[in-house]
Coordinates of C-alpha atoms in Angstrom, one line a residue:
M1 CA 136.6 86.3 126.4
R2 CA 136.4 87.8 123.4
I3 CA 133.6 84.9 121.1
L4 CA 132.5 86.0 117.3
G5 CA 129.1 83.7 117.1
I6 CA 128.1 82.6 113.0
N7 CA 125.1 82.0 111.5
A8 CA 125.4 80.5 108.4
L9 CA 124.7 77.1 107.7
F10 CA 120.2 77.6 106.6
H11 CA 119.1 81.4 106.6
D12 CA 119.5 84.4 107.4
P13 CA 123.3 84.6 108.3
A14 CA 124.5 86.9 110.8
A15 CA 127.8 87.1 113.4
A16 CA 127.7 88.5 116.9
L17 CA 129.8 89.7 119.3
V18 CA 130.1 89.4 122.8
I19 CA 133.0 90.5 125.2
D20 CA 132.7 89.3 128.5
G21 CA 129.7 88.6 128.5
R22 CA 128.3 92.0 127.4
T23 CA 127.3 91.7 123.9
V24 CA 128.8 94.9 121.6
A25 CA 127.7 94.4 117.9
A26 CA 125.3 91.7 116.0
A27 CA 124.6 92.2 112.2
E28 CA 122.4 90.9 110.0
E29 CA 124.7 89.7 106.5
E30 CA 121.7 91.0 104.0
R31 CA 122.0 94.7 105.7
F32 CA 125.8 94.7 104.3
S33 CA 125.1 92.3 101.2
R34 CA 120.8 93.8 101.1
R35 CA 120.0 90.2 99.3
K36 CA 117.0 90.5 102.1
H37 CA 117.8 86.9 104.7
G38 CA 121.4 87.0 103.4
K39 CA 120.8 83.5 100.9
R40 CA 117.8 81.6 100.2
P41 CA 117.7 78.4 102.8
V42 CA 119.0 75.7 100.2
P43 CA 122.5 73.2 100.4
F44 CA 124.6 74.5 97.4
S45 CA 124.5 77.9 99.7
A46 CA 125.0 76.8 102.9
W47 CA 129.3 77.8 102.3
E48 CA 127.9 80.8 102.2
L49 CA 129.8 82.4 105.0
P50 CA 128.3 86.2 106.8
E51 CA 131.6 87.8 106.7
Q52 CA 131.0 91.4 106.2
A53 CA 129.3 91.3 108.8
A54 CA 131.8 89.0 111.0
A55 CA 134.1 91.5 109.8
W56 CA 132.2 95.1 110.8
C57 CA 131.7 93.0 114.0
L58 CA 135.6 93.3 114.8
K59 CA 135.9 96.9 113.7
R60 CA 133.1 97.9 116.0
A61 CA 135.6 96.4 119.1
G62 CA 138.6 97.3 117.1
L63 CA 140.1 94.1 117.2
R64 CA 141.5 91.5 114.6
P65 CA 141.1 87.8 113.9
Q66 CA 143.8 86.5 116.1
D67 CA 142.7 88.6 118.9
L68 CA 139.8 86.3 119.7
D69 CA 139.6 83.7 121.5
A70 CA 136.7 81.9 120.1
V71 CA 134.2 81.6 117.6
A72 CA 130.8 79.6 117.6
Y73 CA 129.5 77.4 114.6
S74 CA 125.6 76.7 115.4
Y75 CA 125.3 74.3 113.7
D76 CA 126.6 70.9 115.2
P77 CA 127.1 68.4 111.1
E78 CA 129.1 65.6 114.7
L79 CA 125.0 65.6 115.6
A80 CA 122.8 65.1 111.8
R81 CA 121.4 62.8 110.6
S82 CA 120.7 61.5 106.9
A83 CA 117.8 63.7 105.3
A84 CA 116.7 60.3 103.9
D85 CA 116.6 58.6 107.9
L86 CA 114.9 61.8 109.3
G87 CA 112.3 61.4 106.2
L88 CA 112.7 64.7 104.9
D89 CA 112.4 65.2 101.2
D90 CA 116.2 66.4 100.3
P91 CA 118.1 65.1 98.7
W92 CA 121.6 67.9 98.7
D93 CA 121.5 67.7 102.4
G94 CA 124.8 65.6 102.2
L95 CA 126.4 68.5 100.4
R96 CA 125.1 71.0 103.4
Q97 CA 126.3 68.3 105.8
T98 CA 130.4 68.3 104.4
Y99 CA 130.0 72.7 103.6
A100 CA 128.9 72.5 107.6
R101 CA 132.8 69.6 108.9
E102 CA 134.3 72.1 106.7
A103 CA 133.6 75.7 108.4
P104 CA 137.0 76.7 110.8
G105 CA 138.6 76.6 107.2
F106 CA 136.0 78.9 105.7
L107 CA 136.2 81.3 108.5
K108 CA 139.8 81.0 108.2
A109 CA 139.7 82.6 104.6
A110 CA 136.8 84.9 105.6
L111 CA 138.9 86.6 108.5
P112 CA 142.6 86.0 107.3
G113 CA 144.5 85.8 111.4
L114 CA 141.8 83.1 113.1
D115 CA 143.0 80.1 114.5
P116 CA 140.0 77.7 112.6
G117 CA 141.0 75.5 116.2
I118 CA 139.4 78.4 118.7
V119 CA 135.9 77.5 115.8
R120 CA 133.4 75.9 118.3
F121 CA 130.2 73.9 116.9
V122 CA 127.5 74.3 119.4
P123 CA 124.4 72.6 118.3
H124 CA 121.8 74.4 116.8
H125 CA 118.9 74.8 119.0
M126 CA 120.5 75.0 122.1
A127 CA 122.7 78.3 120.0
H128 CA 118.7 79.4 119.3
A129 CA 117.8 78.5 123.7
A130 CA 121.3 80.7 124.5
S131 CA 120.0 83.4 122.4
G132 CA 116.5 83.4 124.3
A133 CA 118.1 82.0 128.2
F134 CA 121.1 84.5 128.7
A135 CA 119.8 87.6 126.6
A136 CA 116.8 88.0 128.8
E137 CA 116.3 90.0 131.6
G138 CA 116.3 88.4 135.3
A139 CA 116.5 85.2 133.2
D140 CA 118.7 83.7 135.3
T141 CA 116.6 80.5 137.0
S142 CA 114.4 80.2 134.0
S143 CA 112.0 78.2 131.1
V144 CA 112.9 77.8 127.6
L145 CA 111.5 76.6 124.3
V146 CA 112.7 77.3 121.3
L147 CA 110.6 75.6 117.8
D148 CA 111.6 75.9 113.8
G149 CA 111.7 74.4 110.6
R150 CA 114.6 72.2 111.5
G151 CA 118.0 72.0 113.3
E152 CA 121.2 68.8 113.1
R153 CA 117.9 66.8 114.0
A154 CA 115.4 67.8 116.0
S155 CA 112.5 70.9 115.3
H156 CA 112.1 71.7 118.8
L157 CA 113.8 72.0 122.4
A158 CA 112.4 72.3 125.8
A159 CA 115.2 73.8 127.5
R160 CA 116.2 75.7 131.4
R161 CA 118.5 77.4 132.5
V162 CA 120.2 77.2 135.8
H163 CA 122.7 80.4 136.4
D164 CA 125.6 79.9 133.7
R165 CA 124.0 76.1 132.9
L166 CA 121.5 75.6 130.2
E167 CA 119.7 72.0 130.3
A168 CA 118.4 70.7 128.0
L169 CA 114.4 68.6 129.0
H170 CA 112.9 67.1 125.6
A171 CA 112.8 67.4 121.7
Q172 CA 110.8 66.6 118.7
E173 CA 112.2 64.7 116.5
L174 CA 112.1 65.6 112.5
P175 CA 110.3 65.1 110.5
H176 CA 107.9 66.4 113.0
S177 CA 108.4 70.2 112.7
L178 CA 106.0 73.3 113.5
G179 CA 108.4 75.7 111.4
L180 CA 108.4 73.3 108.6
V181 CA 103.9 72.8 108.4
Y182 CA 104.0 76.9 108.5
E183 CA 106.5 76.8 105.5
E184 CA 104.9 74.3 103.8
L185 CA 101.3 76.0 103.8
T186 CA 103.5 78.9 103.2
E187 CA 104.4 77.9 99.7
H188 CA 101.0 76.3 98.1
L189 CA 99.1 79.8 99.2
G190 CA 102.4 81.5 97.1
F191 CA 104.2 83.1 99.3
L192 CA 108.1 82.8 99.2
R193 CA 109.4 79.7 101.7
S194 CA 111.0 80.8 104.7
S195 CA 111.0 84.6 103.6
D196 CA 106.7 84.7 103.4
E197 CA 105.4 83.2 106.7
F198 CA 104.4 86.2 108.7
K199 CA 102.5 87.1 105.8
V200 CA 99.8 83.7 106.3
M201 CA 100.3 84.8 110.2
A202 CA 98.8 88.2 108.6
L203 CA 96.0 86.2 106.5
A204 CA 94.7 83.9 108.8
S205 CA 93.0 86.6 111.1
H206 CA 90.5 87.5 107.7
G207 CA 89.7 84.0 107.8
R208 CA 87.6 81.4 109.9
P209 CA 89.2 78.2 111.7
R210 CA 86.5 76.1 109.6
M211 CA 89.4 73.4 109.2
L212 CA 90.3 73.0 112.2
P213 CA 89.4 69.8 112.9
E214 CA 91.2 68.8 109.5
L215 CA 93.9 69.8 110.6
R216 CA 93.8 68.0 114.2
R217 CA 94.7 64.8 112.2
W218 CA 98.1 66.2 111.2
V219 CA 99.2 68.5 113.6
Y220 CA 98.8 67.9 117.0
P221 CA 100.5 67.5 120.9
T222 CA 101.5 63.9 122.5
G223 CA 102.1 65.1 124.9
D224 CA 104.9 64.3 126.4
G225 CA 106.3 67.2 125.0
G226 CA 106.6 66.9 122.0
F227 CA 104.0 66.7 118.9
H228 CA 102.5 65.1 115.4
A229 CA 103.4 67.3 112.9
T230 CA 103.3 66.3 109.4
G231 CA 102.2 64.9 105.8
V232 CA 99.7 67.5 106.1
P233 CA 97.8 67.4 103.0
W234 CA 96.7 70.8 102.2
A235 CA 95.5 70.7 98.6
E236 CA 92.6 68.9 100.0
L237 CA 91.7 72.5 101.8
C238 CA 92.4 74.1 99.4
P239 CA 93.4 74.7 95.9
R240 CA 97.0 75.6 95.3
R241 CA 97.6 80.1 95.2
R242 CA 99.4 81.1 92.6
P243 CA 101.7 83.6 92.9
D244 CA 100.0 86.2 90.4
E245 CA 96.6 85.6 92.1
A246 CA 93.9 86.8 94.0
W247 CA 93.5 84.6 97.6
T248 CA 90.2 84.1 98.5
Q249 CA 88.6 82.5 101.0
D250 CA 88.9 79.0 101.5
H251 CA 92.3 80.4 101.8
A252 CA 92.2 82.1 103.8
D253 CA 90.5 79.9 106.1
T254 CA 92.7 77.8 105.8
A255 CA 95.3 80.0 107.3
A256 CA 93.5 80.4 109.8
S257 CA 92.9 76.9 110.7
A258 CA 96.7 76.5 110.5
Q259 CA 97.4 79.5 112.5
A260 CA 94.0 78.2 115.5
V261 CA 96.8 74.3 114.8
L262 CA 99.5 75.7 115.9
E263 CA 98.8 78.2 119.0
E264 CA 96.9 74.5 120.6
T265 CA 99.8 73.0 120.2
L266 CA 102.3 75.6 121.8
L267 CA 99.5 75.8 124.4
D268 CA 100.3 71.9 125.6
L269 CA 104.3 72.1 125.0
V270 CA 104.6 75.4 127.6
R271 CA 102.4 73.7 129.7
W272 CA 104.2 70.8 130.0
L273 CA 107.3 72.8 130.0
H274 CA 106.4 75.0 133.1
G275 CA 105.2 70.8 134.6
Q276 CA 108.9 70.1 134.7
T277 CA 109.9 73.7 135.7
H278 CA 108.2 75.3 138.0
D279 CA 109.3 78.8 136.4
E280 CA 108.2 81.8 137.1
L281 CA 109.7 83.1 133.8
L282 CA 109.6 81.7 129.9
T283 CA 112.1 82.7 127.2
L284 CA 110.9 81.7 123.3
A285 CA 113.1 81.5 120.1
G286 CA 113.4 79.4 117.1
G287 CA 111.7 81.4 113.2
V288 CA 108.0 80.1 115.3
A289 CA 108.4 82.6 118.6
L290 CA 108.2 85.8 115.7
N291 CA 104.8 84.7 115.4
C292 CA 103.1 86.8 117.5
V293 CA 99.6 86.2 117.1
A294 CA 100.6 82.9 119.2
N295 CA 102.9 84.4 121.8
A296 CA 100.1 86.6 122.9
R297 CA 98.2 83.1 123.3
I298 CA 100.6 81.5 125.4
A299 CA 101.2 85.0 127.5
R300 CA 98.1 85.0 127.7
E301 CA 96.8 81.7 129.0
G302 CA 99.6 80.0 128.9
P303 CA 101.4 79.5 133.2
F304 CA 104.3 81.6 132.8
D305 CA 103.7 84.7 134.7
R306 CA 106.3 86.3 132.0
V307 CA 106.6 85.0 128.7
W308 CA 109.7 86.9 126.3
V309 CA 111.0 86.7 122.9
Q310 CA 114.9 87.2 122.1
P311 CA 113.9 89.8 119.0
A312 CA 116.0 87.9 116.4
A313 CA 114.6 84.8 117.5
G314 CA 115.1 83.3 113.1
D315 CA 117.9 81.7 112.8
A316 CA 120.5 85.3 113.1
G317 CA 119.9 85.0 116.5
T318 CA 121.9 82.0 116.5
A319 CA 124.8 84.5 115.8
L320 CA 124.9 85.2 119.8
G321 CA 123.3 82.6 121.4
G322 CA 125.9 81.1 120.2
A323 CA 128.7 83.3 121.3
L324 CA 127.1 83.6 124.7
L325 CA 126.6 80.5 125.0
L326 CA 130.6 80.0 125.0
A327 CA 130.9 82.6 127.3
A328 CA 128.6 81.7 130.4
G329 CA 130.0 78.0 129.7
G330 CA 133.6 80.0 129.7
G331 CA 133.2 81.5 133.5
D332 CA 131.6 85.1 131.6
D333 CA 128.4 85.8 132.6
P334 CA 126.3 86.8 130.0
D335 CA 124.7 90.0 129.9
P336 CA 121.7 90.5 129.4
M337 CA 120.0 92.2 126.5
R338 CA 119.3 96.2 126.2
G339 CA 117.5 96.6 123.0
A340 CA 118.2 95.4 120.3
D341 CA 119.8 98.1 118.6
L342 CA 123.2 96.3 118.2
G343 CA 124.1 97.5 114.5
R344 CA 125.9 100.3 112.3
D345 CA 125.9 103.9 113.0
W346 CA 127.1 106.8 111.8
S347 CA 128.3 110.5 113.9
D348 CA 126.1 113.7 112.9
A349 CA 129.6 114.5 110.9
E350 CA 128.8 111.3 109.1
L351 CA 125.9 111.7 108.1
G352 CA 126.6 115.0 107.2
A353 CA 129.3 114.3 104.5
W354 CA 127.1 111.6 103.3
L355 CA 124.0 114.0 102.1
K356 CA 126.8 116.4 101.0
T357 CA 128.3 113.6 98.2
A358 CA 124.8 113.3 97.7
A359 CA 124.9 116.3 96.6
V360 CA 121.0 116.4 98.8
P361 CA 119.3 119.6 99.7
F362 CA 119.2 118.8 103.0
D363 CA 119.5 121.9 106.7
R364 CA 119.6 121.0 111.0
P365 CA 116.3 121.9 112.7
A366 CA 116.3 122.3 115.7
D367 CA 115.2 119.9 116.9
I368 CA 114.6 117.0 114.4
A369 CA 111.7 114.9 116.8
E370 CA 109.3 118.3 116.6
T371 CA 110.0 118.5 113.3
V372 CA 108.9 114.8 111.8
A373 CA 106.3 115.4 114.4
E374 CA 105.1 118.5 112.7
A375 CA 105.0 116.6 109.6
L376 CA 103.2 114.0 110.9
A377 CA 100.4 115.4 112.1
D378 CA 99.9 117.6 108.4
N379 CA 100.0 113.8 107.0
A380 CA 103.6 113.1 106.2
I381 CA 104.8 109.8 105.6
V382 CA 108.7 110.1 107.2
A383 CA 111.9 107.9 106.6
W384 CA 113.5 107.7 110.4
F385 CA 117.0 106.9 110.3
Q386 CA 118.4 107.1 113.8
G387 CA 121.1 105.1 116.0
R388 CA 121.7 101.9 115.8
S389 CA 120.6 99.7 113.3
E390 CA 118.0 96.7 114.9
F391 CA 119.3 93.0 115.1
G392 CA 116.5 91.3 113.9
P393 CA 114.1 91.4 111.6
R394 CA 111.0 94.1 112.7
A395 CA 112.0 98.5 112.9
L396 CA 112.2 99.4 116.8
G397 CA 112.6 102.9 115.3
H398 CA 115.7 103.0 114.2
R399 CA 115.3 102.4 110.5
S400 CA 111.3 103.3 110.2
L401 CA 108.8 104.2 108.5
L402 CA 106.0 106.6 110.3
A403 CA 102.4 108.1 109.4
H404 CA 99.4 109.4 111.2
P405 CA 97.6 107.0 112.1
G406 CA 93.8 108.6 112.7
H407 CA 93.9 108.5 108.8
A408 CA 92.7 105.4 108.2
G409 CA 93.4 105.6 104.8
N410 CA 97.6 105.7 105.6
L411 CA 97.6 101.6 106.3
E412 CA 96.6 101.2 101.5
R413 CA 99.0 104.4 101.4
L414 CA 101.7 102.7 103.4
N415 CA 101.5 99.6 101.8
D416 CA 101.5 100.9 98.0
V417 CA 104.8 103.1 99.7
K418 CA 105.9 100.0 100.3
G419 CA 105.1 97.3 97.4
R420 CA 103.5 94.7 99.2
E421 CA 99.6 93.2 99.8
Q422 CA 97.3 95.3 101.2
F423 CA 95.9 92.6 103.2
R424 CA 98.7 93.1 105.6
P425 CA 99.1 95.1 109.0
V426 CA 101.1 98.3 109.8
A427 CA 102.0 98.6 113.7
P428 CA 101.8 101.3 116.9
M429 CA 104.3 102.5 118.2
V430 CA 103.6 104.0 122.1
L431 CA 105.1 105.5 125.0
A432 CA 105.6 102.7 127.6
E433 CA 103.0 104.3 130.6
R434 CA 100.9 105.7 128.2
A435 CA 100.2 102.0 126.6
G436 CA 97.7 100.0 128.6
E437 CA 95.2 103.2 128.6
I438 CA 95.1 102.2 124.2
F439 CA 96.2 98.4 123.9
D440 CA 95.2 95.1 126.1
G441 CA 97.7 93.1 126.0
V442 CA 102.0 91.8 127.3
T443 CA 102.8 95.4 128.6
P444 CA 106.5 95.9 127.7
S445 CA 106.8 94.8 124.3
P446 CA 110.1 97.0 123.0
Y447 CA 110.3 94.2 120.8
M448 CA 106.7 93.8 119.2
L449 CA 106.5 89.8 119.3
F450 CA 102.8 90.4 120.7
V451 CA 99.7 91.6 119.2
H452 CA 97.0 93.4 121.7
D453 CA 94.2 93.9 121.2
V454 CA 93.1 97.8 121.1
A455 CA 90.3 99.4 122.5
P456 CA 87.2 99.4 121.6
E457 CA 86.6 103.7 122.4
W458 CA 90.2 104.4 120.1
R459 CA 89.8 102.4 117.3
E460 CA 88.3 104.6 115.6
R461 CA 90.4 107.0 116.4
I462 CA 93.9 105.4 115.6
P463 CA 92.5 103.3 112.4
A464 CA 95.3 102.9 110.7
V465 CA 97.1 101.2 113.4
V466 CA 94.3 98.3 113.8
H467 CA 94.0 94.9 112.1
V468 CA 90.7 93.4 110.3
D469 CA 90.4 91.2 114.3
G470 CA 90.5 94.7 116.6
T471 CA 94.4 93.8 117.7
A472 CA 97.3 95.6 116.5
R473 CA 101.3 94.4 117.2
I474 CA 102.5 97.0 119.8
Q475 CA 106.3 98.8 120.5
T476 CA 106.0 100.4 123.6
V477 CA 109.1 103.2 124.0
D478 CA 110.9 103.7 127.3
R479 CA 111.6 107.2 127.4
R480 CA 114.8 106.2 129.2
A481 CA 115.4 104.1 126.8
E482 CA 114.8 106.2 123.2
P483 CA 114.7 109.4 124.3
L484 CA 114.1 110.8 120.6
V485 CA 111.7 108.7 119.8
A486 CA 110.1 109.3 122.8
R487 CA 110.6 114.0 121.9
M488 CA 108.7 112.7 118.6
L489 CA 105.5 110.6 120.4
T490 CA 105.3 113.2 122.8
E491 CA 104.5 116.2 120.2
F492 CA 102.7 114.3 118.1
E493 CA 100.2 114.2 120.8
R494 CA 100.6 118.2 121.9
R495 CA 99.4 118.0 118.6
T496 CA 97.0 115.5 117.4
G497 CA 95.3 114.4 120.6
L498 CA 97.0 110.7 120.2
P499 CA 100.1 109.2 121.2
V500 CA 100.0 106.5 118.9
V501 CA 102.5 106.9 115.5
V502 CA 101.9 104.1 112.9
N503 CA 105.8 102.4 112.5
T504 CA 107.0 100.1 109.3
S505 CA 110.2 98.8 109.2
L506 CA 112.1 101.1 106.5
N507 CA 112.1 98.9 102.9
T508 CA 110.0 98.5 100.0
A509 CA 109.4 94.8 99.3
G510 CA 111.4 92.2 98.7
R511 CA 114.2 94.4 100.4
P512 CA 116.0 94.3 102.9
M513 CA 115.5 97.2 105.9
V514 CA 117.7 100.2 105.1
D515 CA 121.3 100.2 107.4
D516 CA 123.1 103.0 106.0
P517 CA 123.1 106.3 104.6
R518 CA 123.0 105.0 101.2
D519 CA 120.4 103.0 101.9
A520 CA 118.3 105.1 103.1
L521 CA 118.5 107.7 100.0
E522 CA 117.9 105.2 97.6
C523 CA 115.0 104.4 99.8
F524 CA 113.4 107.6 99.9
G525 CA 114.7 109.0 96.2
S526 CA 112.8 106.2 95.2
S527 CA 109.5 106.3 97.1
P528 CA 106.0 108.7 97.8
V529 CA 107.9 109.1 100.8
D530 CA 107.6 113.0 102.6
L531 CA 111.0 113.5 104.7
L532 CA 114.2 111.7 105.8
A533 CA 114.3 112.7 109.1
I534 CA 118.6 111.2 109.4
G535 CA 120.3 111.7 112.3
P536 CA 119.7 115.7 112.9
Y537 CA 118.9 116.3 109.6
A538 CA 115.7 117.4 107.5
V539 CA 114.9 116.2 104.0
R540 CA 112.3 116.8 102.4
R541 CA 111.0 115.4 99.5
G542 CA 109.9 118.8 97.4
D543 CA 113.8 120.5 97.8
F544 CA 114.7 117.1 96.8
F545 CA 113.6 116.7 93.6
R546 CA 112.9 120.2 92.9
S547 CA 114.8 121.5 89.7
D548 CA 116.0 124.3 90.3
D549 CA 120.0 123.4 92.1
S550 CA 121.5 126.5 91.7
D551 CA 120.8 126.3 96.3
D552 CA 123.7 125.3 98.5
A553 CA 123.2 120.9 98.6
S554 CA 123.7 122.2 102.9
R555 CA 122.0 125.0 103.7

């Protein structure tokens, strides 16, 4: 079967294409439109579709809209209840539901030739669950936990996969929502709601959970697989922060308390689910599953032997999950994800043509990995643009900013380059076989979705990647899956003795991650990055801004 998955209703619109159970392509609309998260999650934008992402997915496979067997739309308006009935303050939600019901017509207009009769509404949390249960390796029989802000009428789903079936075990109805509680705090702390929740997680490491007893009055597990989470009086815990204000210790302590109560509640849900299934593997999806601190605690203290997190755990991942769910239901055997590199790429010749069109000086070294390793050893900041772009919010060695981890000042330097808050950490990239001697936690960790304790003897050697609490959110690199990245890491260690490189996303604050060559050149040209490694080519900052333009730009 040829199935196109679509996420559109709330935020992070995305498309994914699954053919005969195999994921062929997946991409978020923001990478094409250059609007962070694609759109804001308001009812008035609910009609907007990932038109460019969907068209690209079809083009990648050489398909036309009329060649599709089904389209999975990751929301089922028939399951929804009014916002008022759900206890939500969302007076325009009826408009959102109207747009959802009209989605087949909107899709027909966006993809000329599409038969609107093949559009299938997939329950939002079942799409999330499928993105974990059908994408994880070795998940034929496994448990899955989904938590986010909201779906049709719930904010949580506990389910189990048995072969090609996905069985719902329990759901927590709204208004109780761990995701919405975290969103409310994000806004209260002066960050952008439904966008900057990761900043609250980072800020929490700077605080103490001294408000935890108070928060437990409002957020707690109910012991039956559900929870209470609504009505937190944030203003009683700390003053509201304006976006232009400095954060205080009260703000950090409130974040730490919220993080702690979230982790406590998640652990209870995980233990309840294991008591129902006794499975070895737990898969996680939904926006809350992007909380890598909570994920690490679930893996460390929870009853499951293995925990796997969907790398596109937010709403973008429901495009993939919806398609996989229909594929399994149609008799296809879903193929596990082999990596998150599911987006666009360009041949060496195409990249060379981009550089010539841009009239920038570049060269083609014998080995770009060795060239980058040498630059990093000299403490350069490198923009790394290689292969297919990543699906999901993490830079995983395809659209990355790289730096030397041995210089503590590189954390501040990178945050300045990206134009973001100084309390935010950057991540280490390390070969999978070396991770255990430096980091204590879940390995392999290819998707940067768990935090790890940094061994004390390494903290002074790689200070740029050690967070204030002594942890790091690592990415492990498999030599077989990422030979170019592995070679760069090996060459860097040969020069410095350090088997770790700083890896953060190739973008600046408020902008989507770089996706195409134009994005890469714009980012390189507007920020103090020393070297752009784009495919096999090197663009050096000194040459890029050289006043003498008489040389051949493609030497």
